[in-house]
CSV table of C-alpha atoms in Angstrom, one decimal:
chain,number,residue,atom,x,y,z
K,1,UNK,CA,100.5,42.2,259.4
K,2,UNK,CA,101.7,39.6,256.8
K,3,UNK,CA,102.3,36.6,259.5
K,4,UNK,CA,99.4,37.6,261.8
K,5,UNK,CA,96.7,35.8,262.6
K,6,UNK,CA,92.9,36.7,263.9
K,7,UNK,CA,90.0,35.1,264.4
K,8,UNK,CA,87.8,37.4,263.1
K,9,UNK,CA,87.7,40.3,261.1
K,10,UNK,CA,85.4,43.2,260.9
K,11,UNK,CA,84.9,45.6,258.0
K,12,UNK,CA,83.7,49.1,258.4
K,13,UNK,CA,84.5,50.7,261.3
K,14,UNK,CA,81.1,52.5,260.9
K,15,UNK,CA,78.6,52.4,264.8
K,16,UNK,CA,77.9,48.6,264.4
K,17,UNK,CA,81.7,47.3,263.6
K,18,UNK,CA,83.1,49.3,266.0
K,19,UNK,CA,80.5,47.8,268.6
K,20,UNK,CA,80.8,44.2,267.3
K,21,UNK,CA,84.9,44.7,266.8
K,22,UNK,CA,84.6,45.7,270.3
K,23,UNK,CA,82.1,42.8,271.6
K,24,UNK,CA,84.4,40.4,270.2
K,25,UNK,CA,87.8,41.5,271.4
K,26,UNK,CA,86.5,42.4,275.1
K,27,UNK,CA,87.0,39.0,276.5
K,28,UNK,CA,90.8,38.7,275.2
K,29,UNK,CA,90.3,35.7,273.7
K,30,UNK,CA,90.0,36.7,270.1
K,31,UNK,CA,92.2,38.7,267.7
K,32,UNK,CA,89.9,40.5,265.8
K,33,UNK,CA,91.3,42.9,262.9
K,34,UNK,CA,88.7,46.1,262.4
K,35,UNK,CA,89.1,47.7,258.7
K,36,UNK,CA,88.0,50.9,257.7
K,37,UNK,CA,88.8,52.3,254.0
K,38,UNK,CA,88.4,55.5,255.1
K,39,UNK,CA,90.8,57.8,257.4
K,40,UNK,CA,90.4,59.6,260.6
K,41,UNK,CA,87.2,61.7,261.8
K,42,UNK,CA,89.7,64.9,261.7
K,43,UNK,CA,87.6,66.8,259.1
K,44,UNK,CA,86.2,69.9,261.7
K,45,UNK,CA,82.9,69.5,260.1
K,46,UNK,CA,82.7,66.6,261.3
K,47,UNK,CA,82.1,67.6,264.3
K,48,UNK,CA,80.4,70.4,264.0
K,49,UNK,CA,76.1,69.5,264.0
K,50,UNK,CA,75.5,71.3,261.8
K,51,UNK,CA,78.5,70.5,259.3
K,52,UNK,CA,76.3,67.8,257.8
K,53,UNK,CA,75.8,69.9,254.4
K,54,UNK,CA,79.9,69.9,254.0
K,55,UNK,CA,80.1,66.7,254.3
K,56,UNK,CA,77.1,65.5,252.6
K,57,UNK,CA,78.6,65.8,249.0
K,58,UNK,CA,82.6,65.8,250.2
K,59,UNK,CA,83.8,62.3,248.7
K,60,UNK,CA,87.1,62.7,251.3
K,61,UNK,CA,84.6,61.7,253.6
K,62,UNK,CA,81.5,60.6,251.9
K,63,UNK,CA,81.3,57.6,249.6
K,64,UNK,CA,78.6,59.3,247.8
K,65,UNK,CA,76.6,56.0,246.8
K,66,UNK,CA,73.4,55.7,244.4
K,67,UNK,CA,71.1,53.5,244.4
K,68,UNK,CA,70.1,51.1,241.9
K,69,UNK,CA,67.7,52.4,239.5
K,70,UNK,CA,64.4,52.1,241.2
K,71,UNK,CA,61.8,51.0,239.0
K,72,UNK,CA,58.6,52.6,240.8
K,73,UNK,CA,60.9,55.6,240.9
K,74,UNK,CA,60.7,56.3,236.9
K,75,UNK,CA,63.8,54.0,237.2
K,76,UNK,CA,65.2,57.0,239.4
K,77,UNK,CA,68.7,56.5,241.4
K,78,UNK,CA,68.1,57.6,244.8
K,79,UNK,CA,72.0,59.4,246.4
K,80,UNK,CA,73.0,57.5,249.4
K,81,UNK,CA,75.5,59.1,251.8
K,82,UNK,CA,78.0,57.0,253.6
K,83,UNK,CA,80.5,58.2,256.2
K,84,UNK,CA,84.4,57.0,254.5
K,85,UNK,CA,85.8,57.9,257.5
K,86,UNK,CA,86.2,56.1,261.0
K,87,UNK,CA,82.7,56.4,262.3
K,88,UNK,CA,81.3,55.8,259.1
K,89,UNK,CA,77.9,57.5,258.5
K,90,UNK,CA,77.3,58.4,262.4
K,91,UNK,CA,80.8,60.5,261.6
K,92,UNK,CA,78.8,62.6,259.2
K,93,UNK,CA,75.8,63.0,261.1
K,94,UNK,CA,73.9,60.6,259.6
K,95,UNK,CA,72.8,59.4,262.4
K,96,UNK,CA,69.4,57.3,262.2
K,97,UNK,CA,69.4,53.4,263.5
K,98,UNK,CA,67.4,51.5,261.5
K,99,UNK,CA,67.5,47.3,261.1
K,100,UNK,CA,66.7,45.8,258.0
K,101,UNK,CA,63.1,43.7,257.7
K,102,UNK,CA,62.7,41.2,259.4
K,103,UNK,CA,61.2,39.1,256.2
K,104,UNK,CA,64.7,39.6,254.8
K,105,UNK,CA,66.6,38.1,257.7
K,106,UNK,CA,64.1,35.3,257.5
K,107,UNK,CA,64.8,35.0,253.5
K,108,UNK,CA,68.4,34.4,254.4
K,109,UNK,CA,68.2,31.6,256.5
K,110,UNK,CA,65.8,30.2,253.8
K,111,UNK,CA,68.4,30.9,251.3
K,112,UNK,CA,70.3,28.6,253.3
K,113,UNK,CA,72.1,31.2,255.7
K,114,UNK,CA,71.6,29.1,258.9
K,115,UNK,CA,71.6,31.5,262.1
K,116,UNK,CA,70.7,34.6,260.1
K,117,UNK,CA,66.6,34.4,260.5
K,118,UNK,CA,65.0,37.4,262.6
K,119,UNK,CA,64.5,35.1,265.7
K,120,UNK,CA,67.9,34.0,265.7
K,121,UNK,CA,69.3,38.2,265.2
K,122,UNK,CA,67.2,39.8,267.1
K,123,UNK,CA,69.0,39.2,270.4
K,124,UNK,CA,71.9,40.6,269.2
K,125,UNK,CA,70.3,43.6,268.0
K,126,UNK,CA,68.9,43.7,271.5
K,127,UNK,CA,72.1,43.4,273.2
K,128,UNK,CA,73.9,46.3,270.7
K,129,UNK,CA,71.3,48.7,271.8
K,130,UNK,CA,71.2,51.3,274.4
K,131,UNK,CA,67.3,52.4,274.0
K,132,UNK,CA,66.4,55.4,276.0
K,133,UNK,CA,62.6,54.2,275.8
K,134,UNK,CA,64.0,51.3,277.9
K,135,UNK,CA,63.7,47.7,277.2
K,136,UNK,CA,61.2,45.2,275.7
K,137,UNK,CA,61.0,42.1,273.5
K,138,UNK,CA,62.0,44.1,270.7
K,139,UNK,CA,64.9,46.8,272.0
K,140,UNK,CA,67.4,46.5,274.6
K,141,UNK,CA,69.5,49.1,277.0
K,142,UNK,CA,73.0,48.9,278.1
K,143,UNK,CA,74.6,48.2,274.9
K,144,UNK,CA,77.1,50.4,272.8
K,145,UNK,CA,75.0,51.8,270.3
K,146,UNK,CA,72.6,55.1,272.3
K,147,UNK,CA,69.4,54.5,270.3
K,148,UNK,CA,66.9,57.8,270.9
K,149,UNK,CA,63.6,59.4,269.7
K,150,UNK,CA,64.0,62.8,267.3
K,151,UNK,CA,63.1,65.1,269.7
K,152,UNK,CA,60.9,67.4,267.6
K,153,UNK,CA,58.0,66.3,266.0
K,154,UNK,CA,56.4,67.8,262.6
């Protein structure tokens, strides 16, 4: 790869850079290099549902992160599971789709991150999803990413 070229490149080969490596290579106009630190989903727990308390403190496929201590917390660090492996966190079963606040998108672009406001992400989000509730100003269908409700409620 020394003398190649592309026009973008994607790190984390977790749900959303495999959809936005994928979104960006499906016209053929771009090269588009997707980088993932981690190896192959081959670990069977993986793929087993219930396999999430192997792989929930297995650092071949779990970064194992903590949080920064969290003042309110008693200065607590809170652990912070993330899938190393192609897949990243929806590999090991992590599976929850959540988008940052809105009030920090909008403290981007004020930081001077043109483009990066809620307003200007949101449709992006919107495309990326495939929302079984179906669509409204907020959530979108037909996109990669099958966005659904828990179905059991406490």
């Amino acid at each position: 790869m020394d003398d190649e070229s592309f026009d973008y490149i994607v790190t984390g080969a977790g749900s959303a850079g495999c959809a936005v490596a994928a979104r960006l290579s499906e016209s053929g106009r771009h090269r588009v290099l997707l980088l993932e630190a981690g190896g192959r989903d081959t670990n069977p727990w993986i793929h087993i549902t219930m396999g999430f308390y192997k792989v929930f403190a297995n650092p071949r496929v779990n970064w194992m992160f903590e949080s920064e201590p969290e003042p309110r917390l008693n200065n607590r660090t809170l652990y912070q599971p993330r899938g190393k492996v192609l897949g990243g966190t929806s590999s090991i079963n992590g599976m929850v789709y959540m988008r940052g606040n809105a009030a920090d998108y909008d403290e981007w672009r004020q930081r001077g991150c043109d483009g990066w406001d809620y307003d200007s992400v949101l449709p992006y989000f919107r495309k990326a999803e495939d929302q079984e509730r179906g669509a409204n100003e907020f959530h979108g269908v037909g996109g990669p990413l099958r966005v659904s409700d828990q179905p059991g409620r406490h």
